[in-house]
Amino acid sequence: MLKGNFFRGLGYLGEGFRLIRQPGLRLFVVIPLVINILLFGVLFFFLGELFAGLVAAAMAWLPDWTWLQSLDWLFWILYGAVILLMLAYGFVIVANLIGSPFYGYLAELTEKHLTGQEVNTDDSWASIIKDIPRALWREVQKILYYLPRAIGLLIIGLIPVVNLVAAVLWFLFNSWMMALQYVDYPADNHKVSFPALRRLLGDTRLSAFGFGLPVALAAMVPILNLFVVPAAVCGATAYWVREKGATRN
């Protein structure tokens, strides 16, 4: 039986957007935001034509059946949705690889703001720089978790008829990955391993999907996706503070 509260989960991203406006958190929002703007500009330039090429290549795999060709507009939308989801999470992966040292500290400051208690981490700039290799390895673990499952869903998306459900599966998977991606920052601050985090989120899976769904949607919207990353970090920290108690019930 799925546990958690889907609708409560939906509210955490909105709370994250409110939190990033707090004076004590703004610096660690602005720095990765500037990085994301530069990154998004480069990706937008190179991926515009790639999107159309991927859709055309996927359509070429379809059999030349009359009834199937008459539904080409539907398959274009479905393949487009799958590719857009792939690109959206791809942007998030790269943005988080670059900004991960800042996001860990942002999660720490957010938790302190929400609870009034210090998180047991070294918050000096020297520590942030020293922590870059470990933070990058944490991001690599998420990528290693993501890739085989993404490849499996991509293969499903190439099978005629079966691919009708591919976009739905992609969206559910991306929602789950967004929750894993961002709740990992406060979890890492508490020395919770990535496998242990997956189990913790599994204990409140409905809340995790509720949080990840709007993050996944916002990640697909140009310009908004630049701001959603720090907001998601803050929202995920609120998730961690409130939902981790639910796993003990």
PDB file of C-alpha atoms in Angstrom:
ATOM      1  CA  MET A   1       0.000   0.000   0.000  1.00  0.00           C
ATOM      2  CA  LEU A   2       1.325   3.420  -0.977  1.00  0.00           C
ATOM      3  CA  LYS A   3       1.999   5.705   1.969  1.00  0.00           C
ATOM      4  CA  GLY A   4       2.305   9.468   2.234  1.00  0.00           C
ATOM      5  CA  ASN A   5       0.108  12.344   1.127  1.00  0.00           C
ATOM      6  CA  PHE A   6       0.164  13.268  -2.566  1.00  0.00           C
ATOM      7  CA  PHE A   7      -1.486  16.653  -2.057  1.00  0.00           C
ATOM      8  CA  ARG A   8       0.842  17.593   0.776  1.00  0.00           C
ATOM      9  CA  GLY A   9       3.724  16.723  -1.516  1.00  0.00           C
ATOM     10  CA  LEU A  10       2.376  19.081  -4.171  1.00  0.00           C
ATOM     11  CA  GLY A  11       2.787  22.028  -1.815  1.00  0.00           C
ATOM     12  CA  TYR A  12       6.506  21.705  -1.177  1.00  0.00           C
ATOM     13  CA  LEU A  13       7.664  23.293  -4.437  1.00  0.00           C
ATOM     14  CA  GLY A  14       5.487  26.354  -3.775  1.00  0.00           C
ATOM     15  CA  GLU A  15       7.012  26.566  -0.324  1.00  0.00           C
ATOM     16  CA  GLY A  16      10.436  26.333  -1.947  1.00  0.00           C
ATOM     17  CA  PHE A  17       9.696  29.350  -4.148  1.00  0.00           C
ATOM     18  CA  ARG A  18       8.738  31.299  -1.031  1.00  0.00           C
ATOM     19  CA  LEU A  19      11.884  30.214   0.776  1.00  0.00           C
ATOM     20  CA  ILE A  20      14.318  31.313  -1.950  1.00  0.00           C
ATOM     21  CA  ARG A  21      13.210  34.912  -1.316  1.00  0.00           C
ATOM     22  CA  GLN A  22      14.501  34.803   2.260  1.00  0.00           C
ATOM     23  CA  PRO A  23      17.458  37.214   2.727  1.00  0.00           C
ATOM     24  CA  GLY A  24      19.720  34.586   4.283  1.00  0.00           C
ATOM     25  CA  LEU A  25      19.252  32.191   1.370  1.00  0.00           C
ATOM     26  CA  ARG A  26      19.475  34.516  -1.620  1.00  0.00           C
ATOM     27  CA  LEU A  27      23.248  34.368  -2.168  1.00  0.00           C
ATOM     28  CA  PHE A  28      23.190  30.595  -2.634  1.00  0.00           C
ATOM     29  CA  VAL A  29      20.265  30.995  -5.011  1.00  0.00           C
ATOM     30  CA  VAL A  30      21.868  33.709  -7.171  1.00  0.00           C
ATOM     31  CA  ILE A  31      25.230  31.974  -7.739  1.00  0.00           C
ATOM     32  CA  PRO A  32      23.846  28.711  -9.204  1.00  0.00           C
ATOM     33  CA  LEU A  33      21.125  30.706 -10.986  1.00  0.00           C
ATOM     34  CA  VAL A  34      23.768  32.606 -12.975  1.00  0.00           C
ATOM     35  CA  ILE A  35      25.430  29.273 -13.800  1.00  0.00           C
ATOM     36  CA  ASN A  36      22.090  27.825 -14.926  1.00  0.00           C
ATOM     37  CA  ILE A  37      21.343  30.817 -17.181  1.00  0.00           C
ATOM     38  CA  LEU A  38      24.647  30.343 -19.007  1.00  0.00           C
ATOM     39  CA  LEU A  39      24.091  26.577 -19.219  1.00  0.00           C
ATOM     40  CA  PHE A  40      20.517  26.925 -20.482  1.00  0.00           C
ATOM     41  CA  GLY A  41      21.595  29.356 -23.201  1.00  0.00           C
ATOM     42  CA  VAL A  42      24.126  26.856 -24.545  1.00  0.00           C
ATOM     43  CA  LEU A  43      21.729  23.882 -24.353  1.00  0.00           C
ATOM     44  CA  PHE A  44      18.866  25.789 -25.974  1.00  0.00           C
ATOM     45  CA  PHE A  45      21.095  26.701 -28.913  1.00  0.00           C
ATOM     46  CA  PHE A  46      22.311  23.147 -29.576  1.00  0.00           C
ATOM     47  CA  LEU A  47      19.179  21.149 -28.731  1.00  0.00           C
ATOM     48  CA  GLY A  48      16.670  23.007 -30.896  1.00  0.00           C
ATOM     49  CA  GLU A  49      17.487  21.075 -34.064  1.00  0.00           C
ATOM     50  CA  LEU A  50      18.298  17.896 -32.130  1.00  0.00           C
ATOM     51  CA  PHE A  51      14.709  17.745 -30.853  1.00  0.00           C
ATOM     52  CA  ALA A  52      13.242  17.732 -34.373  1.00  0.00           C
ATOM     53  CA  GLY A  53      15.820  15.172 -35.531  1.00  0.00           C
ATOM     54  CA  LEU A  54      15.044  12.776 -32.686  1.00  0.00           C
ATOM     55  CA  VAL A  55      11.304  12.957 -33.362  1.00  0.00           C
ATOM     56  CA  ALA A  56      11.844  12.292 -37.077  1.00  0.00           C
ATOM     57  CA  ALA A  57      14.149   9.348 -36.345  1.00  0.00           C
ATOM     58  CA  ALA A  58      11.640   7.820 -33.941  1.00  0.00           C
ATOM     59  CA  MET A  59       8.826   8.132 -36.497  1.00  0.00           C
ATOM     60  CA  ALA A  60      10.969   6.346 -39.094  1.00  0.00           C
ATOM     61  CA  TRP A  61      10.904   3.204 -36.922  1.00  0.00           C
ATOM     62  CA  LEU A  62       7.132   2.874 -37.243  1.00  0.00           C
ATOM     63  CA  PRO A  63       5.764   0.280 -39.745  1.00  0.00           C
ATOM     64  CA  ASP A  64       4.187   1.646 -42.912  1.00  0.00           C
ATOM     65  CA  TRP A  65       0.667   0.648 -41.873  1.00  0.00           C
ATOM     66  CA  THR A  66      -2.154   2.858 -43.139  1.00  0.00           C
ATOM     67  CA  TRP A  67      -4.009   3.062 -39.840  1.00  0.00           C
ATOM     68  CA  LEU A  68      -0.749   3.712 -37.982  1.00  0.00           C
ATOM     69  CA  GLN A  69       0.351   6.456 -40.367  1.00  0.00           C
ATOM     70  CA  SER A  70      -3.025   8.140 -39.919  1.00  0.00           C
ATOM     71  CA  LEU A  71      -2.083   8.551 -36.259  1.00  0.00           C
ATOM     72  CA  ASP A  72       1.267  10.145 -36.996  1.00  0.00           C
ATOM     73  CA  TRP A  73       0.228  13.373 -35.221  1.00  0.00           C
ATOM     74  CA  LEU A  74      -0.465  11.389 -32.031  1.00  0.00           C
ATOM     75  CA  PHE A  75       2.879   9.603 -32.169  1.00  0.00           C
ATOM     76  CA  TRP A  76       4.618  12.930 -32.821  1.00  0.00           C
ATOM     77  CA  ILE A  77       3.079  14.319 -29.633  1.00  0.00           C
ATOM     78  CA  LEU A  78       3.978  11.196 -27.627  1.00  0.00           C
ATOM     79  CA  TYR A  79       7.559  11.030 -28.879  1.00  0.00           C
ATOM     80  CA  GLY A  80       7.859  14.775 -28.414  1.00  0.00           C
ATOM     81  CA  ALA A  81       6.706  14.439 -24.817  1.00  0.00           C
ATOM     82  CA  VAL A  82       9.216  11.644 -24.137  1.00  0.00           C
ATOM     83  CA  ILE A  83      12.101  13.588 -25.679  1.00  0.00           C
ATOM     84  CA  LEU A  84      11.087  16.770 -23.865  1.00  0.00           C
ATOM     85  CA  LEU A  85      11.115  14.868 -20.581  1.00  0.00           C
ATOM     86  CA  MET A  86      14.555  13.458 -21.413  1.00  0.00           C
ATOM     87  CA  LEU A  87      15.903  16.923 -22.223  1.00  0.00           C
ATOM     88  CA  ALA A  88      14.291  18.425 -19.129  1.00  0.00           C
ATOM     89  CA  TYR A  89      15.940  15.918 -16.815  1.00  0.00           C
ATOM     90  CA  GLY A  90      19.151  16.186 -18.832  1.00  0.00           C
ATOM     91  CA  PHE A  91      19.230  19.914 -18.077  1.00  0.00           C
ATOM     92  CA  VAL A  92      18.606  19.188 -14.401  1.00  0.00           C
ATOM     93  CA  ILE A  93      21.437  16.609 -14.323  1.00  0.00           C
ATOM     94  CA  VAL A  94      23.993  19.016 -15.807  1.00  0.00           C
ATOM     95  CA  ALA A  95      22.792  21.975 -13.716  1.00  0.00           C
ATOM     96  CA  ASN A  96      23.027  19.906 -10.541  1.00  0.00           C
ATOM     97  CA  LEU A  97      26.473  18.571 -11.418  1.00  0.00           C
ATOM     98  CA  ILE A  98      27.720  22.136 -11.647  1.00  0.00           C
ATOM     99  CA  GLY A  99      25.793  23.588  -8.726  1.00  0.00           C
ATOM    100  CA  SER A 100      25.786  20.621  -6.321  1.00  0.00           C
ATOM    101  CA  PRO A 101      28.281  22.111  -3.787  1.00  0.00           C
ATOM    102  CA  PHE A 102      26.096  25.228  -3.480  1.00  0.00           C
ATOM    103  CA  TYR A 103      22.842  23.268  -3.256  1.00  0.00           C
ATOM    104  CA  GLY A 104      24.077  21.211  -0.319  1.00  0.00           C
ATOM    105  CA  TYR A 105      24.805  24.392   1.601  1.00  0.00           C
ATOM    106  CA  LEU A 106      21.485  25.931   0.470  1.00  0.00           C
ATOM    107  CA  ALA A 107      19.710  22.876   1.886  1.00  0.00           C
ATOM    108  CA  GLU A 108      21.613  23.313   5.144  1.00  0.00           C
ATOM    109  CA  LEU A 109      20.643  26.986   5.441  1.00  0.00           C
ATOM    110  CA  THR A 110      17.036  26.184   4.572  1.00  0.00           C
ATOM    111  CA  GLU A 111      16.824  23.491   7.235  1.00  0.00           C
ATOM    112  CA  LYS A 112      18.263  25.890   9.789  1.00  0.00           C
ATOM    113  CA  HIS A 113      15.667  28.492   8.747  1.00  0.00           C
ATOM    114  CA  LEU A 114      12.816  25.971   9.110  1.00  0.00           C
ATOM    115  CA  THR A 115      13.882  24.304  12.352  1.00  0.00           C
ATOM    116  CA  GLY A 116      15.999  26.920  14.077  1.00  0.00           C
ATOM    117  CA  GLN A 117      18.628  24.231  14.662  1.00  0.00           C
ATOM    118  CA  GLU A 118      22.138  23.997  13.284  1.00  0.00           C
ATOM    119  CA  VAL A 119      22.897  21.183  10.869  1.00  0.00           C
ATOM    120  CA  ASN A 120      26.129  19.431  11.818  1.00  0.00           C
ATOM    121  CA  THR A 121      28.214  20.470   8.796  1.00  0.00           C
ATOM    122  CA  ASP A 122      31.218  22.697   8.207  1.00  0.00           C
ATOM    123  CA  ASP A 123      29.769  25.736   6.435  1.00  0.00           C
ATOM    124  CA  SER A 124      32.969  27.588   5.473  1.00  0.00           C
ATOM    125  CA  TRP A 125      33.779  28.442   1.844  1.00  0.00           C
ATOM    126  CA  ALA A 126      36.904  26.290   2.134  1.00  0.00           C
ATOM    127  CA  SER A 127      34.726  23.351   3.157  1.00  0.00           C
ATOM    128  CA  ILE A 128      32.365  23.924   0.229  1.00  0.00           C
ATOM    129  CA  ILE A 129      35.287  23.840  -2.212  1.00  0.00           C
ATOM    130  CA  LYS A 130      36.825  20.813  -0.488  1.00  0.00           C
ATOM    131  CA  ASP A 131      33.458  19.035  -0.669  1.00  0.00           C
ATOM    132  CA  ILE A 132      33.155  19.376  -4.472  1.00  0.00           C
ATOM    133  CA  PRO A 133      34.502  15.856  -5.331  1.00  0.00           C
ATOM    134  CA  ARG A 134      32.170  14.152  -2.845  1.00  0.00           C
ATOM    135  CA  ALA A 135      29.186  16.217  -4.043  1.00  0.00           C
ATOM    136  CA  LEU A 136      29.962  15.349  -7.658  1.00  0.00           C
ATOM    137  CA  TRP A 137      30.190  11.635  -6.789  1.00  0.00           C
ATOM    138  CA  ARG A 138      26.764  11.886  -5.163  1.00  0.00           C
ATOM    139  CA  GLU A 139      25.405  13.291  -8.439  1.00  0.00           C
ATOM    140  CA  VAL A 140      27.102  10.489 -10.382  1.00  0.00           C
ATOM    141  CA  GLN A 141      25.270   7.927  -8.204  1.00  0.00           C
ATOM    142  CA  LYS A 142      21.963   9.480  -9.225  1.00  0.00           C
ATOM    143  CA  ILE A 143      22.946   9.349 -12.897  1.00  0.00           C
ATOM    144  CA  LEU A 144      23.943   5.684 -12.568  1.00  0.00           C
ATOM    145  CA  TYR A 145      20.538   4.978 -11.019  1.00  0.00           C
ATOM    146  CA  TYR A 146      18.763   6.957 -13.742  1.00  0.00           C
ATOM    147  CA  LEU A 147      20.460   5.745 -16.927  1.00  0.00           C
ATOM    148  CA  PRO A 148      19.572   2.013 -17.040  1.00  0.00           C
ATOM    149  CA  ARG A 149      15.943   2.753 -16.220  1.00  0.00           C
ATOM    150  CA  ALA A 150      15.842   5.562 -18.764  1.00  0.00           C
ATOM    151  CA  ILE A 151      17.285   3.274 -21.447  1.00  0.00           C
ATOM    152  CA  GLY A 152      14.665   0.634 -20.625  1.00  0.00           C
ATOM    153  CA  LEU A 153      11.860   3.185 -20.991  1.00  0.00           C
ATOM    154  CA  LEU A 154      13.399   4.482 -24.210  1.00  0.00           C
ATOM    155  CA  ILE A 155      13.329   0.952 -25.653  1.00  0.00           C
ATOM    156  CA  ILE A 156       9.677   0.632 -24.651  1.00  0.00           C
ATOM    157  CA  GLY A 157       9.033   3.930 -26.421  1.00  0.00           C
ATOM    158  CA  LEU A 158      10.316   2.441 -29.699  1.00  0.00           C
ATOM    159  CA  ILE A 159       7.858  -0.473 -29.694  1.00  0.00           C
ATOM    160  CA  PRO A 160       4.707   0.297 -31.738  1.00  0.00           C
ATOM    161  CA  VAL A 161       1.452   0.411 -29.736  1.00  0.00           C
ATOM    162  CA  VAL A 162       3.319  -0.254 -26.482  1.00  0.00           C
ATOM    163  CA  ASN A 163       4.888   3.169 -26.910  1.00  0.00           C
ATOM    164  CA  LEU A 164       1.480   4.698 -26.238  1.00  0.00           C
ATOM    165  CA  VAL A 165       2.161   4.289 -22.525  1.00  0.00           C
ATOM    166  CA  ALA A 166       5.819   5.381 -22.768  1.00  0.00           C
ATOM    167  CA  ALA A 167       5.103   9.069 -22.168  1.00  0.00           C
ATOM    168  CA  VAL A 168       3.071   8.264 -19.053  1.00  0.00           C
ATOM    169  CA  LEU A 169       5.805   5.962 -17.709  1.00  0.00           C
ATOM    170  CA  TRP A 170       8.443   8.601 -18.466  1.00  0.00           C
ATOM    171  CA  PHE A 171       6.495  11.240 -16.598  1.00  0.00           C
ATOM    172  CA  LEU A 172       5.994   9.034 -13.536  1.00  0.00           C
ATOM    173  CA  PHE A 173       9.665   8.068 -13.572  1.00  0.00           C
ATOM    174  CA  ASN A 174      10.800  11.687 -13.931  1.00  0.00           C
ATOM    175  CA  SER A 175       8.559  12.722 -11.033  1.00  0.00           C
ATOM    176  CA  TRP A 176      10.177  10.035  -8.876  1.00  0.00           C
ATOM    177  CA  MET A 177      13.665  11.069 -10.027  1.00  0.00           C
ATOM    178  CA  MET A 178      13.006  14.745  -9.234  1.00  0.00           C
ATOM    179  CA  ALA A 179      12.078  13.799  -5.679  1.00  0.00           C
ATOM    180  CA  LEU A 180      15.210  11.644  -5.360  1.00  0.00           C
ATOM    181  CA  GLN A 181      17.359  14.344  -6.929  1.00  0.00           C
ATOM    182  CA  TYR A 182      16.448  17.144  -4.561  1.00  0.00           C
ATOM    183  CA  VAL A 183      15.639  15.420  -1.279  1.00  0.00           C
ATOM    184  CA  ASP A 184      19.117  13.958  -1.613  1.00  0.00           C
ATOM    185  CA  TYR A 185      20.669  17.330  -0.665  1.00  0.00           C
ATOM    186  CA  PRO A 186      19.274  17.536   2.895  1.00  0.00           C
ATOM    187  CA  ALA A 187      19.639  13.749   3.234  1.00  0.00           C
ATOM    188  CA  ASP A 188      23.325  13.995   2.315  1.00  0.00           C
ATOM    189  CA  ASN A 189      23.801  16.714   4.925  1.00  0.00           C
ATOM    190  CA  HIS A 190      22.635  14.137   7.477  1.00  0.00           C
ATOM    191  CA  LYS A 191      24.993  11.459   6.066  1.00  0.00           C
ATOM    192  CA  VAL A 192      22.122   9.366   4.697  1.00  0.00           C
ATOM    193  CA  SER A 193      23.357   7.151   1.860  1.00  0.00           C
ATOM    194  CA  PHE A 194      21.663   7.243  -1.539  1.00  0.00           C
ATOM    195  CA  PRO A 195      20.272   3.668  -1.207  1.00  0.00           C
ATOM    196  CA  ALA A 196      18.917   4.552   2.251  1.00  0.00           C
ATOM    197  CA  LEU A 197      17.319   7.693   0.802  1.00  0.00           C
ATOM    198  CA  ARG A 198      15.511   5.605  -1.832  1.00  0.00           C
ATOM    199  CA  ARG A 199      14.066   3.453   0.941  1.00  0.00           C
ATOM    200  CA  LEU A 200      13.012   6.508   2.955  1.00  0.00           C
ATOM    201  CA  LEU A 201      11.234   8.062  -0.018  1.00  0.00           C
ATOM    202  CA  GLY A 202       9.652   4.699  -0.755  1.00  0.00           C
ATOM    203  CA  ASP A 203       8.079   4.837   2.704  1.00  0.00           C
ATOM    204  CA  THR A 204       6.262   8.070   1.712  1.00  0.00           C
ATOM    205  CA  ARG A 205       5.988   7.382  -2.010  1.00  0.00           C
ATOM    206  CA  LEU A 206       2.769   9.353  -2.544  1.00  0.00           C
ATOM    207  CA  SER A 207       4.337  12.454  -0.999  1.00  0.00           C
ATOM    208  CA  ALA A 208       7.440  11.909  -3.157  1.00  0.00           C
ATOM    209  CA  PHE A 209       5.378  11.736  -6.353  1.00  0.00           C
ATOM    210  CA  GLY A 210       3.402  14.796  -5.236  1.00  0.00           C
ATOM    211  CA  PHE A 211       6.619  16.772  -4.781  1.00  0.00           C
ATOM    212  CA  GLY A 212       8.336  15.471  -7.908  1.00  0.00           C
ATOM    213  CA  LEU A 213       5.397  16.031 -10.279  1.00  0.00           C
ATOM    214  CA  PRO A 214       5.352  19.881 -10.263  1.00  0.00           C
ATOM    215  CA  VAL A 215       9.170  19.931 -10.316  1.00  0.00           C
ATOM    216  CA  ALA A 216       9.147  17.734 -13.433  1.00  0.00           C
ATOM    217  CA  LEU A 217       6.545  19.997 -15.070  1.00  0.00           C
ATOM    218  CA  ALA A 218       8.423  23.190 -14.197  1.00  0.00           C
ATOM    219  CA  ALA A 219      11.699  21.703 -15.500  1.00  0.00           C
ATOM    220  CA  MET A 220      10.116  21.522 -18.980  1.00  0.00           C
ATOM    221  CA  VAL A 221       9.193  25.227 -19.068  1.00  0.00           C
ATOM    222  CA  PRO A 222      11.919  27.518 -20.496  1.00  0.00           C
ATOM    223  CA  ILE A 223      13.011  30.312 -18.149  1.00  0.00           C
ATOM    224  CA  LEU A 224      11.002  28.829 -15.255  1.00  0.00           C
ATOM    225  CA  ASN A 225      13.371  25.846 -15.222  1.00  0.00           C
ATOM    226  CA  LEU A 226      16.202  28.236 -14.355  1.00  0.00           C
ATOM    227  CA  PHE A 227      14.506  29.128 -11.071  1.00  0.00           C
ATOM    228  CA  VAL A 228      12.997  25.758 -10.240  1.00  0.00           C
ATOM    229  CA  VAL A 229      16.311  24.146  -9.254  1.00  0.00           C
ATOM    230  CA  PRO A 230      17.049  26.282  -6.146  1.00  0.00           C
ATOM    231  CA  ALA A 231      13.323  26.363  -5.311  1.00  0.00           C
ATOM    232  CA  ALA A 232      13.229  22.565  -5.524  1.00  0.00           C
ATOM    233  CA  VAL A 233      16.242  22.317  -3.190  1.00  0.00           C
ATOM    234  CA  CYS A 234      14.446  24.479  -0.606  1.00  0.00           C
ATOM    235  CA  GLY A 235      11.157  22.640  -1.132  1.00  0.00           C
ATOM    236  CA  ALA A 236      12.915  19.282  -0.803  1.00  0.00           C
ATOM    237  CA  THR A 237      14.444  20.438   2.472  1.00  0.00           C
ATOM    238  CA  ALA A 238      10.956  21.270   3.758  1.00  0.00           C
ATOM    239  CA  TYR A 239       9.942  17.785   2.563  1.00  0.00           C
ATOM    240  CA  TRP A 240      12.831  16.256   4.506  1.00  0.00           C
ATOM    241  CA  VAL A 241      12.043  18.158   7.702  1.00  0.00           C
ATOM    242  CA  ARG A 242       8.346  17.230   7.692  1.00  0.00           C
ATOM    243  CA  GLU A 243       8.130  13.875   5.923  1.00  0.00           C
ATOM    244  CA  LYS A 244      11.005  12.049   7.589  1.00  0.00           C
ATOM    245  CA  GLY A 245       8.928  11.916  10.769  1.00  0.00           C
ATOM    246  CA  ALA A 246       6.156  10.180   8.840  1.00  0.00           C
ATOM    247  CA  THR A 247       8.437   7.208   8.140  1.00  0.00           C
ATOM    248  CA  ARG A 248       8.565   6.460  11.843  1.00  0.00           C
ATOM    249  CA  ASN A 249       4.776   6.158  12.138  1.00  0.00           C
TER     250      ASN A 249
END
